[in-house]
């Protein structure tokens, strides 16, 4: 039904704005705090990717000392042969770890899979955590690569090992 009276139109518009101001959800992201101890393969027939993990308690991250060697990531096309070989060695070592070792290549891929296949829930709501299609994309993947790189470096005994890009 069209409203022809201008005063009535203005009143309807004002009411609509008031409703939006009062009830529109605030543009704030909810805190992201999944329980890393709880990974659920919601549909294991389709995809099963909860990573194995040790029974040790998860410890809070502490940054390495500032005196640690700097890791300098270089473009893949300009890696010297020794650096390329080291990367190949590191990946081979990661693949050769026991299948359920948390550092194993497949387990590392499972960490990523679990966070994009509904393995973890938002702590406060019954919705699954999806690391893509939102602001979480960059911080999550940066953290993932940070630890992935540290593992590779540890496997080849080089604390300055850096992933090529
Ligand atoms: C790669 O691994 C091979 C076999 O263990 C070793 O001989 C070689 O020195 C390693 N290369 C690098 C660059 O780490
Ligand atoms: C959470 O959501 C899932 C999938 O939508 C549903 O199967 C489950 O019953 C829900 N759990 C609770 C406690 O609401």
PDB file of N, CA, C and O and ligand atoms in Angstrom, residues 81-90 93 156, ligand 1:
ATOM      1  N   UNK A  81      70.272 -23.073  -4.775  1.00  0.00           N
ATOM      2  CA  UNK A  81      70.023 -24.517  -4.755  1.00  0.00           C
ATOM      3  C   UNK A  81      70.087 -25.126  -3.348  1.00  0.00           C
ATOM      4  O   UNK A  81      69.296 -26.013  -3.015  1.00  0.00           O
ATOM      5  N   UNK A  82      71.011 -24.636  -2.517  1.00  0.00           N
ATOM      6  CA  UNK A  82      71.128 -25.206  -1.167  1.00  0.00           C
ATOM      7  C   UNK A  82      69.871 -24.912  -0.349  1.00  0.00           C
ATOM      8  O   UNK A  82      69.377 -25.788   0.378  1.00  0.00           O
ATOM      9  N   UNK A  83      69.338 -23.706  -0.485  1.00  0.00           N
ATOM     10  CA  UNK A  83      68.122 -23.345   0.266  1.00  0.00           C
ATOM     11  C   UNK A  83      66.931 -24.154  -0.230  1.00  0.00           C
ATOM     12  O   UNK A  83      66.103 -24.620   0.568  1.00  0.00           O
ATOM     13  N   UNK A  84      66.873 -24.354  -1.564  1.00  0.00           N
ATOM     14  CA  UNK A  84      65.776 -25.156  -2.119  1.00  0.00           C
ATOM     15  C   UNK A  84      65.885 -26.601  -1.623  1.00  0.00           C
ATOM     16  O   UNK A  84      64.880 -27.227  -1.267  1.00  0.00           O
ATOM     17  N   UNK A  85      67.132 -27.104  -1.571  1.00  0.00           N
ATOM     18  CA  UNK A  85      67.340 -28.480  -1.096  1.00  0.00           C
ATOM     19  C   UNK A  85      66.964 -28.599   0.384  1.00  0.00           C
ATOM     20  O   UNK A  85      66.364 -29.582   0.808  1.00  0.00           O
ATOM     21  N   UNK A  86      67.279 -27.566   1.147  1.00  0.00           N
ATOM     22  CA  UNK A  86      66.952 -27.600   2.580  1.00  0.00           C
ATOM     23  C   UNK A  86      65.437 -27.649   2.779  1.00  0.00           C
ATOM     24  O   UNK A  86      64.927 -28.379   3.629  1.00  0.00           O
ATOM     25  N   UNK A  87      64.731 -26.872   1.981  1.00  0.00           N
ATOM     26  CA  UNK A  87      63.262 -26.873   2.057  1.00  0.00           C
ATOM     27  C   UNK A  87      62.723 -28.264   1.697  1.00  0.00           C
ATOM     28  O   UNK A  87      61.836 -28.792   2.376  1.00  0.00           O
ATOM     29  N   UNK A  88      63.301 -28.848   0.634  1.00  0.00           N
ATOM     30  CA  UNK A  88      62.873 -30.197   0.227  1.00  0.00           C
ATOM     31  C   UNK A  88      63.169 -31.198   1.347  1.00  0.00           C
ATOM     32  O   UNK A  88      62.330 -32.049   1.684  1.00  0.00           O
ATOM     33  N   UNK A  89      64.350 -31.073   1.950  1.00  0.00           N
ATOM     34  CA  UNK A  89      64.706 -31.977   3.050  1.00  0.00           C
ATOM     35  C   UNK A  89      63.724 -31.829   4.212  1.00  0.00           C
ATOM     36  O   UNK A  89      63.283 -32.811   4.794  1.00  0.00           O
ATOM     37  N   UNK A  90      63.456 -30.588   4.560  1.00  0.00           N
ATOM     38  CA  UNK A  90      62.585 -30.338   5.716  1.00  0.00           C
ATOM     39  C   UNK A  90      61.202 -30.949   5.484  1.00  0.00           C
ATOM     40  O   UNK A  90      60.631 -31.591   6.370  1.00  0.00           O
ATOM     41  N   UNK A  93      61.327 -34.681   5.741  1.00  0.00           N
ATOM     42  CA  UNK A  93      61.383 -35.111   7.145  1.00  0.00           C
ATOM     43  C   UNK A  93      60.000 -35.021   7.791  1.00  0.00           C
ATOM     44  O   UNK A  93      59.589 -35.897   8.558  1.00  0.00           O
ATOM     45  N   UNK A 156      65.189 -29.582  10.415  1.00  0.00           N
ATOM     46  CA  UNK A 156      66.506 -29.529   9.754  1.00  0.00           C
ATOM     47  C   UNK A 156      67.549 -28.841  10.639  1.00  0.00           C
ATOM     48  O   UNK A 156      68.657 -28.547  10.184  1.00  0.00           O
TER      49      UNK A 156
HETATM   50  C1  LIG B   1      69.508 -32.826   2.516  1.00  0.00           C
HETATM   51  O1  LIG B   1      69.485 -34.144   3.009  1.00  0.00           O
HETATM   52  C2  LIG B   1      70.549 -34.935   2.497  1.00  0.00           C
HETATM   53  C3  LIG B   1      70.298 -36.369   2.952  1.00  0.00           C
HETATM   54  O2  LIG B   1      70.121 -36.435   4.326  1.00  0.00           O
HETATM   55  C4  LIG B   1      71.862 -34.369   3.036  1.00  0.00           C
HETATM   56  O3  LIG B   1      72.944 -35.128   2.546  1.00  0.00           O
HETATM   57  C5  LIG B   1      72.001 -32.943   2.547  1.00  0.00           C
HETATM   58  O4  LIG B   1      73.153 -32.349   3.124  1.00  0.00           O
HETATM   59  C6  LIG B   1      70.777 -32.121   2.934  1.00  0.00           C
HETATM   60  N1  LIG B   1      70.876 -30.829   2.282  1.00  0.00           N
HETATM   61  C7  LIG B   1      70.637 -29.669   2.902  1.00  0.00           C
HETATM   62  C8  LIG B   1      70.855 -28.435   2.091  1.00  0.00           C
HETATM   63  O5  LIG B   1      70.272 -29.586   4.056  1.00  0.00           O
END
